[in-house]
GROMACS .gro file of C-alpha atoms in nm:
model
  183
    1MET     CA    1   0.160   7.898  11.224
    2ASP     CA    2   0.228   7.865  10.861
    3ASP     CA    3  -0.088   7.711  10.740
    4LEU     CA    4  -0.286   8.057  10.852
    5ARG     CA    5  -0.379   8.201  10.567
    6PRO     CA    6  -0.204   8.531  10.448
    7ASP     CA    7  -0.456   8.807  10.566
    8GLY     CA    8  -0.407   8.634  10.933
    9VAL     CA    9  -0.770   8.486  10.919
   10VAL     CA   10  -0.846   8.177  11.128
   11PRO     CA   11  -0.942   7.909  10.934
   12ASN     CA   12  -1.364   7.789  10.955
   13GLN     CA   13  -1.418   8.047  11.249
   14PRO     CA   14  -1.683   8.308  11.206
   15VAL     CA   15  -1.702   8.659  11.329
   16ILE     CA   16  -2.007   8.666  11.527
   17GLU     CA   17  -2.139   9.021  11.607
   18THR     CA   18  -2.373   9.124  11.923
   19GLU     CA   19  -2.525   9.519  12.029
   20ARG     CA   20  -2.191   9.600  12.174
   21PHE     CA   21  -1.932   9.395  12.049
   22VAL     CA   22  -1.785   9.122  11.805
   23LEU     CA   23  -1.642   8.853  11.891
   24ARG     CA   24  -1.389   8.774  11.675
   25PRO     CA   25  -1.107   8.485  11.624
   26LEU     CA   26  -0.764   8.589  11.842
   27ARG     CA   27  -0.469   8.752  11.693
   28PRO     CA   28  -0.127   8.788  11.814
   29SER     CA   29  -0.179   9.121  11.968
   30ASP     CA   30  -0.413   8.980  12.190
   31ALA     CA   31  -0.164   8.799  12.337
   32GLY     CA   32  -0.072   9.166  12.566
   33MET     CA   33  -0.395   9.206  12.710
   34ILE     CA   34  -0.470   8.857  12.813
   35ALA     CA   35  -0.158   8.830  13.001
   36HIS     CA   36  -0.256   9.143  13.152
   37TYR     CA   37  -0.635   9.019  13.268
   38THR     CA   38  -0.500   8.659  13.306
   39SER     CA   39  -0.252   8.797  13.581
   40ASP     CA   40  -0.527   8.854  13.820
   41ARG     CA   41  -0.549   8.607  14.027
   42ARG     CA   42  -0.929   8.592  14.097
   43VAL     CA   43  -0.951   8.572  13.705
   44ALA     CA   44  -0.720   8.280  13.727
   45GLU     CA   45  -0.908   8.113  13.991
   46GLY     CA   46  -1.192   8.135  13.801
   47THR     CA   47  -1.112   7.864  13.509
   48ARG     CA   48  -0.960   7.536  13.483
   49ALA     CA   49  -0.625   7.607  13.284
   50ILE     CA   50  -0.459   7.945  13.359
   51PRO     CA   51  -0.159   7.938  13.596
   52HIS     CA   52  -0.067   8.189  13.879
   53PRO     CA   53   0.133   8.347  13.811
   54LEU     CA   54   0.154   8.339  13.398
   55PRO     CA   55   0.440   8.192  13.344
   56PRO     CA   56   0.660   8.383  13.021
   57GLY     CA   57   0.497   8.336  12.680
   58ALA     CA   58   0.200   8.141  12.805
   59ALA     CA   59  -0.036   8.394  12.675
   60GLU     CA   60   0.153   8.439  12.346
   61GLY     CA   61   0.174   8.008  12.332
   62PHE     CA   62  -0.208   8.017  12.394
   63VAL     CA   63  -0.296   8.262  12.132
   64LEU     CA   64  -0.133   8.099  11.849
   65ARG     CA   65  -0.243   7.743  11.965
   66ALA     CA   66  -0.584   7.910  11.901
   67MET     CA   67  -0.490   8.007  11.563
   68SER     CA   68  -0.366   7.658  11.483
   69PRO     CA   69  -0.586   7.526  11.187
   70ASP     CA   70  -0.570   7.170  11.321
   71ARG     CA   71  -0.670   7.331  11.711
   72THR     CA   72  -0.956   7.155  11.894
   73GLU     CA   73  -1.073   7.444  12.072
   74ASP     CA   74  -1.222   7.739  11.921
   75VAL     CA   75  -1.098   8.111  12.081
   76TRP     CA   76  -1.320   8.415  12.025
   77ALA     CA   77  -1.176   8.776  12.121
   78ILE     CA   78  -1.455   8.942  12.317
   79ASP     CA   79  -1.378   9.280  12.068
   80GLY     CA   80  -1.564   9.626  12.191
   81SER     CA   81  -1.354   9.835  11.992
   82GLY     CA   82  -1.611   9.889  11.774
   83ASN     CA   83  -1.800  10.045  12.031
   84ARG     CA   84  -1.565  10.231  12.188
   85LEU     CA   85  -1.466   9.998  12.455
   86ALA     CA   86  -1.194   9.811  12.504
   87GLU     CA   87  -1.054   9.541  12.250
   88LEU     CA   88  -1.013   9.288  12.480
   89LEU     CA   89  -1.316   9.261  12.712
   90GLY     CA   90  -1.240   8.832  12.758
   91VAL     CA   91  -1.236   8.522  12.595
   92ILE     CA   92  -1.518   8.268  12.521
   93SER     CA   93  -1.457   7.910  12.375
   94LEU     CA   94  -1.618   7.613  12.283
   95THR     CA   95  -1.404   7.266  12.294
   96HIS     CA   96  -1.520   7.022  12.038
   97MET     CA   97  -1.613   6.691  12.245
   98GLU     CA   98  -1.750   6.336  12.060
   99GLY     CA   99  -2.033   6.336  11.885
  100ASP     CA  100  -2.206   6.670  11.812
  101GLN     CA  101  -2.093   6.792  12.170
  102SER     CA  102  -1.905   7.105  12.234
  103GLU     CA  103  -1.832   7.187  12.583
  104LEU     CA  104  -1.831   7.617  12.634
  105GLY     CA  105  -1.571   7.849  12.828
  106PHE     CA  106  -1.539   8.206  12.926
  107TRP     CA  107  -1.345   8.442  13.143
  108ILE     CA  108  -1.426   8.823  13.171
  109GLY     CA  109  -1.098   9.050  13.245
  110ALA     CA  110  -1.240   9.205  13.599
  111GLY     CA  111  -1.290   9.545  13.556
  112PHE     CA  112  -1.571   9.457  13.334
  113TRP     CA  113  -1.754   9.231  13.573
  114ASN     CA  114  -2.079   9.268  13.631
  115THR     CA  115  -2.133   9.452  13.288
  116GLY     CA  116  -2.339   9.143  13.143
  117PHE     CA  117  -2.031   9.100  12.919
  118ALA     CA  118  -2.045   8.817  13.002
  119THR     CA  119  -2.425   8.727  12.964
  120GLU     CA  120  -2.425   8.883  12.615
  121ALA     CA  121  -2.107   8.677  12.498
  122VAL     CA  122  -2.263   8.343  12.589
  123ALA     CA  123  -2.608   8.414  12.442
  124ALA     CA  124  -2.490   8.511  12.096
  125LEU     CA  125  -2.246   8.244  12.060
  126VAL     CA  126  -2.507   7.977  12.171
  127ALA     CA  127  -2.723   8.138  11.899
  128ALA     CA  128  -2.502   8.079  11.629
  129ASN     CA  129  -2.372   7.750  11.709
  130PRO     CA  130  -2.092   7.784  11.492
  131HIS     CA  131  -1.987   7.375  11.554
  132ARG     CA  132  -2.345   7.297  11.505
  133SER     CA  133  -2.352   7.127  11.852
  134ARG     CA  134  -2.653   6.937  11.919
  135THR     CA  135  -2.548   6.947  12.294
  136LEU     CA  136  -2.338   7.252  12.505
  137PHE     CA  137  -2.179   7.134  12.799
  138ALA     CA  138  -2.017   7.374  13.069
  139GLU     CA  139  -1.941   7.450  13.437
  140ALA     CA  140  -1.880   7.685  13.679
  141PHE     CA  141  -1.677   7.676  13.991
  142GLN     CA  142  -1.911   7.648  14.337
  143ASP     CA  143  -1.738   7.947  14.463
  144ASN     CA  144  -1.851   8.151  14.171
  145PRO     CA  145  -2.191   8.196  14.085
  146GLY     CA  146  -2.184   8.476  13.852
  147SER     CA  147  -2.089   8.245  13.600
  148ALA     CA  148  -2.366   8.039  13.720
  149ARG     CA  149  -2.565   8.297  13.670
  150VAL     CA  150  -2.470   8.332  13.323
  151LEU     CA  151  -2.525   8.002  13.229
  152THR     CA  152  -2.901   8.013  13.357
  153ASN     CA  153  -2.956   8.319  13.202
  154CYS     CA  154  -2.851   8.193  12.859
  155GLY     CA  155  -3.034   7.859  12.862
  156PHE     CA  156  -2.842   7.641  12.998
  157ALA     CA  157  -2.981   7.388  13.262
  158TYR     CA  158  -2.819   7.224  13.609
  159LEU     CA  159  -2.664   6.910  13.517
  160GLY     CA  160  -2.540   6.800  13.919
  161ASP     CA  161  -2.215   6.862  14.087
  162ALA     CA  162  -1.881   6.749  14.000
  163GLU     CA  163  -1.500   6.826  14.058
  164SER     CA  164  -1.205   7.003  13.829
  165TRP     CA  165  -0.921   7.104  13.886
  166CYS     CA  166  -0.813   7.402  13.854
  167VAL     CA  167  -0.421   7.513  13.813
  168ALA     CA  168  -0.384   7.864  13.929
  169ARG     CA  169  -0.564   7.710  14.297
  170GLY     CA  170  -0.365   7.353  14.256
  171ALA     CA  171  -0.629   7.183  14.406
  172ARG     CA  172  -0.955   7.019  14.309
  173VAL     CA  173  -1.216   7.286  14.338
  174PRO     CA  174  -1.678   7.172  14.344
  175THR     CA  175  -1.834   7.262  14.024
  176TRP     CA  176  -2.169   7.279  13.898
  177THR     CA  177  -2.220   7.098  13.556
  178TYR     CA  178  -2.469   7.294  13.296
  179LEU     CA  179  -2.654   7.168  12.972
  180ARG     CA  180  -2.767   7.316  12.695
  181LYS     CA  181  -2.935   7.121  12.450
  182MET     CA  182  -2.964   7.280  12.096
  183ALA     CA  183  -3.280   7.263  11.835
   0.00000   0.00000   0.00000
């Protein structure tokens, strides 16, 4: 945390504006809402890495890693406070992969499901392409067709079936894998 700029800005991570919210780097004050939203089993079980129940300090650790200058994953808060929405609606991320490739991930707080926030966030991140990736990958658990729709609505093409470990479920879960070639 000592390598952060004095103004708390995360180095090399842009703020991305959309019609209803901004995608901004995480800040320490986000930890409480992250812990609150991910304490919902449905949210945790929709991700690969969020445990349920969330151990004490896990959200704070996640935020500190996301703010680190030597991170491999850029994480943005979906912040609607500028439009009288919640300060944290969910989280979206890009993880650097080999070559000019990145993996996209996202989750939305359960109270904001079916609002179009996920599609708007993914579309904005794809349009900004902050990693200058030539290829984006993403996956959705097969029991979560809503996330699959978000990806296809944002130009991702179905690549195939696979499976991933889900920490919250303690099991391997069938997934659909998606690819988006960038211009």
